[in-house]
mmCIF file of C-alpha atoms in Angstrom:
data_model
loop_
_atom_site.group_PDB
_atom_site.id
_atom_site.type_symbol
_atom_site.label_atom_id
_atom_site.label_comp_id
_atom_site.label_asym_id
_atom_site.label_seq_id
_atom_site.Cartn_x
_atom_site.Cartn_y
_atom_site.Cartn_z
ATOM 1 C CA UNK A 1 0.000 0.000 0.000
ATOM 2 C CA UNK A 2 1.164 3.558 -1.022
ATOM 3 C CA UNK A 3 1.991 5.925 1.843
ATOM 4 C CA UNK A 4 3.186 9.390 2.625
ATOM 5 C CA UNK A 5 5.475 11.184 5.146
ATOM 6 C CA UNK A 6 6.071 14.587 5.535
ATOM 7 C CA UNK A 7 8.675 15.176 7.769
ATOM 8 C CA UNK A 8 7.834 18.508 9.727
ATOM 9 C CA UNK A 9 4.430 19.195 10.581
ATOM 10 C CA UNK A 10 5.489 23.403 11.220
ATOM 11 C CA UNK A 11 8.734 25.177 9.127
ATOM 12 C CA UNK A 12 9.165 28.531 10.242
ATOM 13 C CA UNK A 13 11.569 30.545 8.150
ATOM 14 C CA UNK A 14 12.728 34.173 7.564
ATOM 15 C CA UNK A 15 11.971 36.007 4.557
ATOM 16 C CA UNK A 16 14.501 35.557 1.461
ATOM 17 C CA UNK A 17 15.798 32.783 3.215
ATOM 18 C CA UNK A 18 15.797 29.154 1.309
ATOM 19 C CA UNK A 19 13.434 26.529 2.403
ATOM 20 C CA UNK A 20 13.055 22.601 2.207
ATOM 21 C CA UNK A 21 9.948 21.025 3.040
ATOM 22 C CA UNK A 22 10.635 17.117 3.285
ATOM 23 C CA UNK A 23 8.658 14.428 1.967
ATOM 24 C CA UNK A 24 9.161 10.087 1.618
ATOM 25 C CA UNK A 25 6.672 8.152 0.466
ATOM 26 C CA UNK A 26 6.307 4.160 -0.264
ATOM 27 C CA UNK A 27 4.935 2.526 -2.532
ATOM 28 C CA UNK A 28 5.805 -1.516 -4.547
ATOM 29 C CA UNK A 29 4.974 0.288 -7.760
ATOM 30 C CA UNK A 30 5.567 2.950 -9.801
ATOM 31 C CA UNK A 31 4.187 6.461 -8.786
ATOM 32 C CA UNK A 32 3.178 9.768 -10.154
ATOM 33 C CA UNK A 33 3.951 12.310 -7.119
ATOM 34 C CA UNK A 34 2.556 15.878 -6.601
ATOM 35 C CA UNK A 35 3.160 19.500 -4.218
ATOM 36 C CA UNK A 36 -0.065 21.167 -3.454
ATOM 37 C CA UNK A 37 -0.180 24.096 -1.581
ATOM 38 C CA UNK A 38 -3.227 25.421 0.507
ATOM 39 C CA UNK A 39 -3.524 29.170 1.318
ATOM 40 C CA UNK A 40 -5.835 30.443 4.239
ATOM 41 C CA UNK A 41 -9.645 30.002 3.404
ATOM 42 C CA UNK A 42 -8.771 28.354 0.050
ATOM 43 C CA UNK A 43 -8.485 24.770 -1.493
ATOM 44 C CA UNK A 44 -5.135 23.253 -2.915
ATOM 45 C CA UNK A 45 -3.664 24.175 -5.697
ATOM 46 C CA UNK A 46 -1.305 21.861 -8.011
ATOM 47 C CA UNK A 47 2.428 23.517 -7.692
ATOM 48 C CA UNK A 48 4.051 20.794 -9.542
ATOM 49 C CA UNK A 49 4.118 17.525 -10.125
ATOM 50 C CA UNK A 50 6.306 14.544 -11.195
ATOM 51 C CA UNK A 51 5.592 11.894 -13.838
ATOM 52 C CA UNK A 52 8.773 10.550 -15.920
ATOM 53 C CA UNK A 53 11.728 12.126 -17.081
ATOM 54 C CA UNK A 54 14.067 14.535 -15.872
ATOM 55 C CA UNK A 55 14.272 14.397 -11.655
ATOM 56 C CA UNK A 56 14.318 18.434 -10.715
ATOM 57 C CA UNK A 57 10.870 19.783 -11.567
ATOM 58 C CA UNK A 58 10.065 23.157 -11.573
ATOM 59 C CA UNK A 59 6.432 24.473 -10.690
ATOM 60 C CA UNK A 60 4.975 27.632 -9.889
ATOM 61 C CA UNK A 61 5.993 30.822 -7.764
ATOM 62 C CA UNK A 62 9.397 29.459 -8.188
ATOM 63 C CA UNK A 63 9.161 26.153 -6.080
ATOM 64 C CA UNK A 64 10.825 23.232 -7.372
ATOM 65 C CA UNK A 65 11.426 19.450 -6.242
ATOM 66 C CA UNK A 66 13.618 16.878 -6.789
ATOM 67 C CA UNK A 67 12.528 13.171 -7.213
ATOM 68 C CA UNK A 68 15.036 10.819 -5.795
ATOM 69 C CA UNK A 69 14.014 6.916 -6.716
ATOM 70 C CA UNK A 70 16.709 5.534 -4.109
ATOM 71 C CA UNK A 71 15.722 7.297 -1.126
ATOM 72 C CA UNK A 72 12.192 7.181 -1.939
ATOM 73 C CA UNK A 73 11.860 11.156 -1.371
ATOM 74 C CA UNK A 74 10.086 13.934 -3.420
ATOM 75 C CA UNK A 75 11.374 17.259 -1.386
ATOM 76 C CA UNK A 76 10.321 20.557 -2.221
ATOM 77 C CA UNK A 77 12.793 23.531 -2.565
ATOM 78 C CA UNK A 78 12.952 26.900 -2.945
ATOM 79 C CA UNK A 79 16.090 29.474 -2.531
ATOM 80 C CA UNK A 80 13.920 32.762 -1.138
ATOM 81 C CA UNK A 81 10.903 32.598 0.186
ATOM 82 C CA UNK A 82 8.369 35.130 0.385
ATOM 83 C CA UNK A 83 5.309 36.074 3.238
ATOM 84 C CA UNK A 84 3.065 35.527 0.749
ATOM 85 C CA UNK A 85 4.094 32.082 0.248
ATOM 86 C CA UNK A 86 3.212 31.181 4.224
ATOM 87 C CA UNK A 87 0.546 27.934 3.608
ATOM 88 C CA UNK A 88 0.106 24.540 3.954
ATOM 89 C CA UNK A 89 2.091 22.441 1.810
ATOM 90 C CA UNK A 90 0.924 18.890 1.024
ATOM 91 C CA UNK A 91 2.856 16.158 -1.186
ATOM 92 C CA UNK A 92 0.833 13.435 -2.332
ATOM 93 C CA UNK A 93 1.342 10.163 -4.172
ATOM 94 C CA UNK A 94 -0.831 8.157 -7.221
ATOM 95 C CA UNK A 95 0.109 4.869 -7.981
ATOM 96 C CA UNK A 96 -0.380 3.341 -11.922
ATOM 97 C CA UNK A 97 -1.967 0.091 -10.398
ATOM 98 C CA UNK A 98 -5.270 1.363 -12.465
ATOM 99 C CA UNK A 99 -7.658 3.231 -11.319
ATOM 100 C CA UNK A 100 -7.149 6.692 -8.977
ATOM 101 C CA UNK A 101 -5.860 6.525 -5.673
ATOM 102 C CA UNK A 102 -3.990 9.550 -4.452
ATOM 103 C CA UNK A 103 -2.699 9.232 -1.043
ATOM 104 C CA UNK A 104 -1.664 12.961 0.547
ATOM 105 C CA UNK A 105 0.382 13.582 3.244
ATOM 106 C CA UNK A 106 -0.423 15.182 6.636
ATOM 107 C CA UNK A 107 0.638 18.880 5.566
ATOM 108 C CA UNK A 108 3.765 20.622 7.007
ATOM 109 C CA UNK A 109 2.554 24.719 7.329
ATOM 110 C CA UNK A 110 5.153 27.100 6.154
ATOM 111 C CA UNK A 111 4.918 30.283 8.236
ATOM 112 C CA UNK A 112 7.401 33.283 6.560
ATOM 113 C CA UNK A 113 8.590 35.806 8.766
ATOM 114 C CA UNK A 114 9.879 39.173 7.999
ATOM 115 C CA UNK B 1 -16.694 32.045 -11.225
ATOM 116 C CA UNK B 2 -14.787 29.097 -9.396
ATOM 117 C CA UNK B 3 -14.496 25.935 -11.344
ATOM 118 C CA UNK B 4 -15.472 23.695 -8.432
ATOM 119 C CA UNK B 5 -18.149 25.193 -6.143
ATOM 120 C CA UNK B 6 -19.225 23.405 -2.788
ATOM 121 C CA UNK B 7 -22.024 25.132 -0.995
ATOM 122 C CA UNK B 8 -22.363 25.431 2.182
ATOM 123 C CA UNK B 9 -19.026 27.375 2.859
ATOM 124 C CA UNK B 10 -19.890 26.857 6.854
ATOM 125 C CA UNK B 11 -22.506 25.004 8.254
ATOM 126 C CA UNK B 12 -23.077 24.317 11.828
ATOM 127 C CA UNK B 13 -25.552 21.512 12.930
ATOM 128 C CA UNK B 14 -26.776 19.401 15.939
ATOM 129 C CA UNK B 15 -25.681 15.978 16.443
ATOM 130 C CA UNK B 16 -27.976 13.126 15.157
ATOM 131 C CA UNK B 17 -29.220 15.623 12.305
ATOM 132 C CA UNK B 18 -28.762 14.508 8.333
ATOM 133 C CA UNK B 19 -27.014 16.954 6.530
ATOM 134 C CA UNK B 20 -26.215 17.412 3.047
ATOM 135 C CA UNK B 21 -22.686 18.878 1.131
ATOM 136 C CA UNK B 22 -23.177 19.962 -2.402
ATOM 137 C CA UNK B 23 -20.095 20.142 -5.279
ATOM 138 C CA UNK B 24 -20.640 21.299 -9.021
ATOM 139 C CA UNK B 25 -17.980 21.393 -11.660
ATOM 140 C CA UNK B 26 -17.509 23.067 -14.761
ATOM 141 C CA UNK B 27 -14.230 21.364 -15.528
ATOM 142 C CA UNK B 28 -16.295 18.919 -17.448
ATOM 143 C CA UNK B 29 -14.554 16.000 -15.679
ATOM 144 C CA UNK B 30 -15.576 12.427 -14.961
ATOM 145 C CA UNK B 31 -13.994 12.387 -12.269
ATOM 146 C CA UNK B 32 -15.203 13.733 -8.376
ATOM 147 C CA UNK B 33 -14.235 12.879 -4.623
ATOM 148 C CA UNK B 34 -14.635 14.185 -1.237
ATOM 149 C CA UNK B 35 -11.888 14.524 1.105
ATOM 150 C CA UNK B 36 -11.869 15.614 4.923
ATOM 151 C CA UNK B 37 -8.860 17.432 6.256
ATOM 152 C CA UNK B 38 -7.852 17.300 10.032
ATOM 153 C CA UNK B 39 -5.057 19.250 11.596
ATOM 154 C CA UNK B 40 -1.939 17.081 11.440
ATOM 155 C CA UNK B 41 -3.593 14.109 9.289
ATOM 156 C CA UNK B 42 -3.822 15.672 6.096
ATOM 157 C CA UNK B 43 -6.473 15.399 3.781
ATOM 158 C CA UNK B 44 -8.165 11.360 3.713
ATOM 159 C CA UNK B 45 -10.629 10.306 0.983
ATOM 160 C CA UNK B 46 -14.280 9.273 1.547
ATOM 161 C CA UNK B 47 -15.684 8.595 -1.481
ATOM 162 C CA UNK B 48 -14.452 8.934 -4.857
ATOM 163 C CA UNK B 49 -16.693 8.572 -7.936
ATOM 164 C CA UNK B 50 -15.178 7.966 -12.197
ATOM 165 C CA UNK B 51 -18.843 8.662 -13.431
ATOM 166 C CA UNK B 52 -22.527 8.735 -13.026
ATOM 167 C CA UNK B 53 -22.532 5.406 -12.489
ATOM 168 C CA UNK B 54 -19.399 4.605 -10.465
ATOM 169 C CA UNK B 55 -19.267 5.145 -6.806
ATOM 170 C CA UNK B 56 -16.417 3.740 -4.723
ATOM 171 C CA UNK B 57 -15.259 3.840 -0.599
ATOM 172 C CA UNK B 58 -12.074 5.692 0.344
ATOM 173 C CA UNK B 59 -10.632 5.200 3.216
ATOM 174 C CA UNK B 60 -12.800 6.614 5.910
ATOM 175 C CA UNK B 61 -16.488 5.891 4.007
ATOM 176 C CA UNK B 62 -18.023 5.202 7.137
ATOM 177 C CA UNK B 63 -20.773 7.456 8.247
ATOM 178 C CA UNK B 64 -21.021 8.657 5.338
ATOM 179 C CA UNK B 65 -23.157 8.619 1.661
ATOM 180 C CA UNK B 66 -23.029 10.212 -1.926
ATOM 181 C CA UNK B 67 -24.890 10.636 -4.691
ATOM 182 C CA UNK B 68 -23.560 11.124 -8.276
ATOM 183 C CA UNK B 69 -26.990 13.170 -9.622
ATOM 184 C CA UNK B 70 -24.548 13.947 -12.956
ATOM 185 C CA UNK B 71 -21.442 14.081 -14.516
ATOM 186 C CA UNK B 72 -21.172 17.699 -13.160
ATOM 187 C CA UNK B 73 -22.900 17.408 -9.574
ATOM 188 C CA UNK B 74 -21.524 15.238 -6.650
ATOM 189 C CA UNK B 75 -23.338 15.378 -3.019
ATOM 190 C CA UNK B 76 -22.167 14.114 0.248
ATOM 191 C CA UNK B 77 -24.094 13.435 3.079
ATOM 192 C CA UNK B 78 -23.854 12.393 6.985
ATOM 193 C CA UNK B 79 -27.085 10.477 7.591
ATOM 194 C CA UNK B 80 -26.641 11.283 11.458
ATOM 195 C CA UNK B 81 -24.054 13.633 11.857
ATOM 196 C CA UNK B 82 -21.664 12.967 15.338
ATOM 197 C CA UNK B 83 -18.948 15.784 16.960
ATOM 198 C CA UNK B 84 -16.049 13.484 15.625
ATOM 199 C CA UNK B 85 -17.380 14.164 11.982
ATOM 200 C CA UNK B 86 -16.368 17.933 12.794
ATOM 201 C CA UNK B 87 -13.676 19.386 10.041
ATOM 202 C CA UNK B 88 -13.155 20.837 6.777
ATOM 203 C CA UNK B 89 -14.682 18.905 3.680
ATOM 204 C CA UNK B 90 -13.195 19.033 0.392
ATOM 205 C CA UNK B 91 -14.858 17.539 -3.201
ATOM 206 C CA UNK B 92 -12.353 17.627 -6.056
ATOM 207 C CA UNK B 93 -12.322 16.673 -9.821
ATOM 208 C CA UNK B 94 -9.726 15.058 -12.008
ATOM 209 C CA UNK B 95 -9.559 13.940 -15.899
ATOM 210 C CA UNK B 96 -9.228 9.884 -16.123
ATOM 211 C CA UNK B 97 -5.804 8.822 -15.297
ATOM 212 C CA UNK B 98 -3.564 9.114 -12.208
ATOM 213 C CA UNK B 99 -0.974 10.934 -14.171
ATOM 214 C CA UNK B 100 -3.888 14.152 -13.657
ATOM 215 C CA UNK B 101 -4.301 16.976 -11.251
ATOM 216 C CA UNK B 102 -7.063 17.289 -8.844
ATOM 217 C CA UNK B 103 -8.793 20.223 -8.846
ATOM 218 C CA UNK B 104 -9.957 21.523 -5.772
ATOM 219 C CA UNK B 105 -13.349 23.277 -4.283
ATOM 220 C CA UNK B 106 -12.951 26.109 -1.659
ATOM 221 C CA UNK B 107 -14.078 23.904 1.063
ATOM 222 C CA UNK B 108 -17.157 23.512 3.495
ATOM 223 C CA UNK B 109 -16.262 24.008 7.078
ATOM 224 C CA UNK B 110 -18.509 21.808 8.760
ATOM 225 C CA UNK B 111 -19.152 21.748 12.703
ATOM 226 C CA UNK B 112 -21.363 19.182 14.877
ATOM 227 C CA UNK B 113 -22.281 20.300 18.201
#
């Protein structure tokens, strides 16, 4: 069965500062792995998301993450944050067993201070 | 106007009382779900549907129903709502394939005293 872990639950960070936001996952198959991030009052949004090729991908507002097979991790990155970019960040997994099943993790809240 | 609308935004109701959470789409999907989030558990899936006539458990189905009325409409309901069932609801769309991006609605915040 597929499963995620994000690794901190709360990142606090100062503004233009880079930032990491951790996430493993398992899975016996191959998987299709996304970032989402949720803003106050809002739903998630896709930032980016990783399917085949090339390991760095780059999404929006300048996040990016790197897919590492070995370690099993899918960690998003990005070298100077911004307030406005204080949210929840989820990572989330979908397996190509058939079918849809996307598995998200518990969230780790990103709180930018100036 | 949004692409996936849930009404109500916030609801507040009694225990033991059947309540009812509405999503539309315009995405023209197949696709629809509904996810509750917690603090610290993330969001877990309830029910998921791939058309009119497909309607499948997620992982926490219990306590809860949903109706598929069409391609563009997707309701979820607690039959007798309990305190526990207290948090933020979420219905999403995708197109077929797990390769696809879910789309989300603006949530219903949904409290049972």
């Amino acid at each position: 069965a597929q499963s995620v872990t994000q690794l901190d639950s709360q990142v606090p960070v100062f503004e233009e500062a880079p930032v990491e936001l951790r996430c493993n996952y398992s899975s016996s198959v191959s998987v299709y792995l996304f970032w989402y991030v949720q803003y106050p009052n809002q739903g998630l949004q896709l930032l980016l998301k990783y399917l085949s090729g090339s390991t760095l991908v780059k999404g929006i507002n300048g996040f990016e993450a790197e897919f590492n097979k070995s370690q099993t991790s899918f960690h998003l990155r990005k070298p100077s944050v911004h307030i406005s970019d204080t949210a929840e960040y989820f990572c989330a997994v979908s397996d190509l067993t058939g079918g849809f099943k996307t598995i998200f993790g518990a969230g780790t809240r990103l709180f930018v201070k100036a | 106007d949004a692409d996936v609308t849930q009404t109500p935004r916030n609801r507040i109701t009694k225990t033991g009382k059947r309540i009812m959470l509405e999503c539309s789409q315009t995405k023209g999907h197949d696709r629809m779900y509904w996810y509750r989030q917690d603090p610290g558990l993330g969001l877990r899936l309830i029910y998921y549907s791939f058309d009119v006539k497909d309607i499948n458990k997620g992982e926490i189905s219990d306590g809860y129903s949903v109706s598929r009325q069409a391609q563009a409409k997707f309701s979820l309901s607690l039959e007798s709502a309990i305190p526990n069932q207290t948090a933020l609801y979420f219905c999403a769309t995708s197109d077929r394939g797990a390769d696809t991006e879910a789309f989300f609605g603006q949530g219903t915040r949904l409290t049972v005293v």
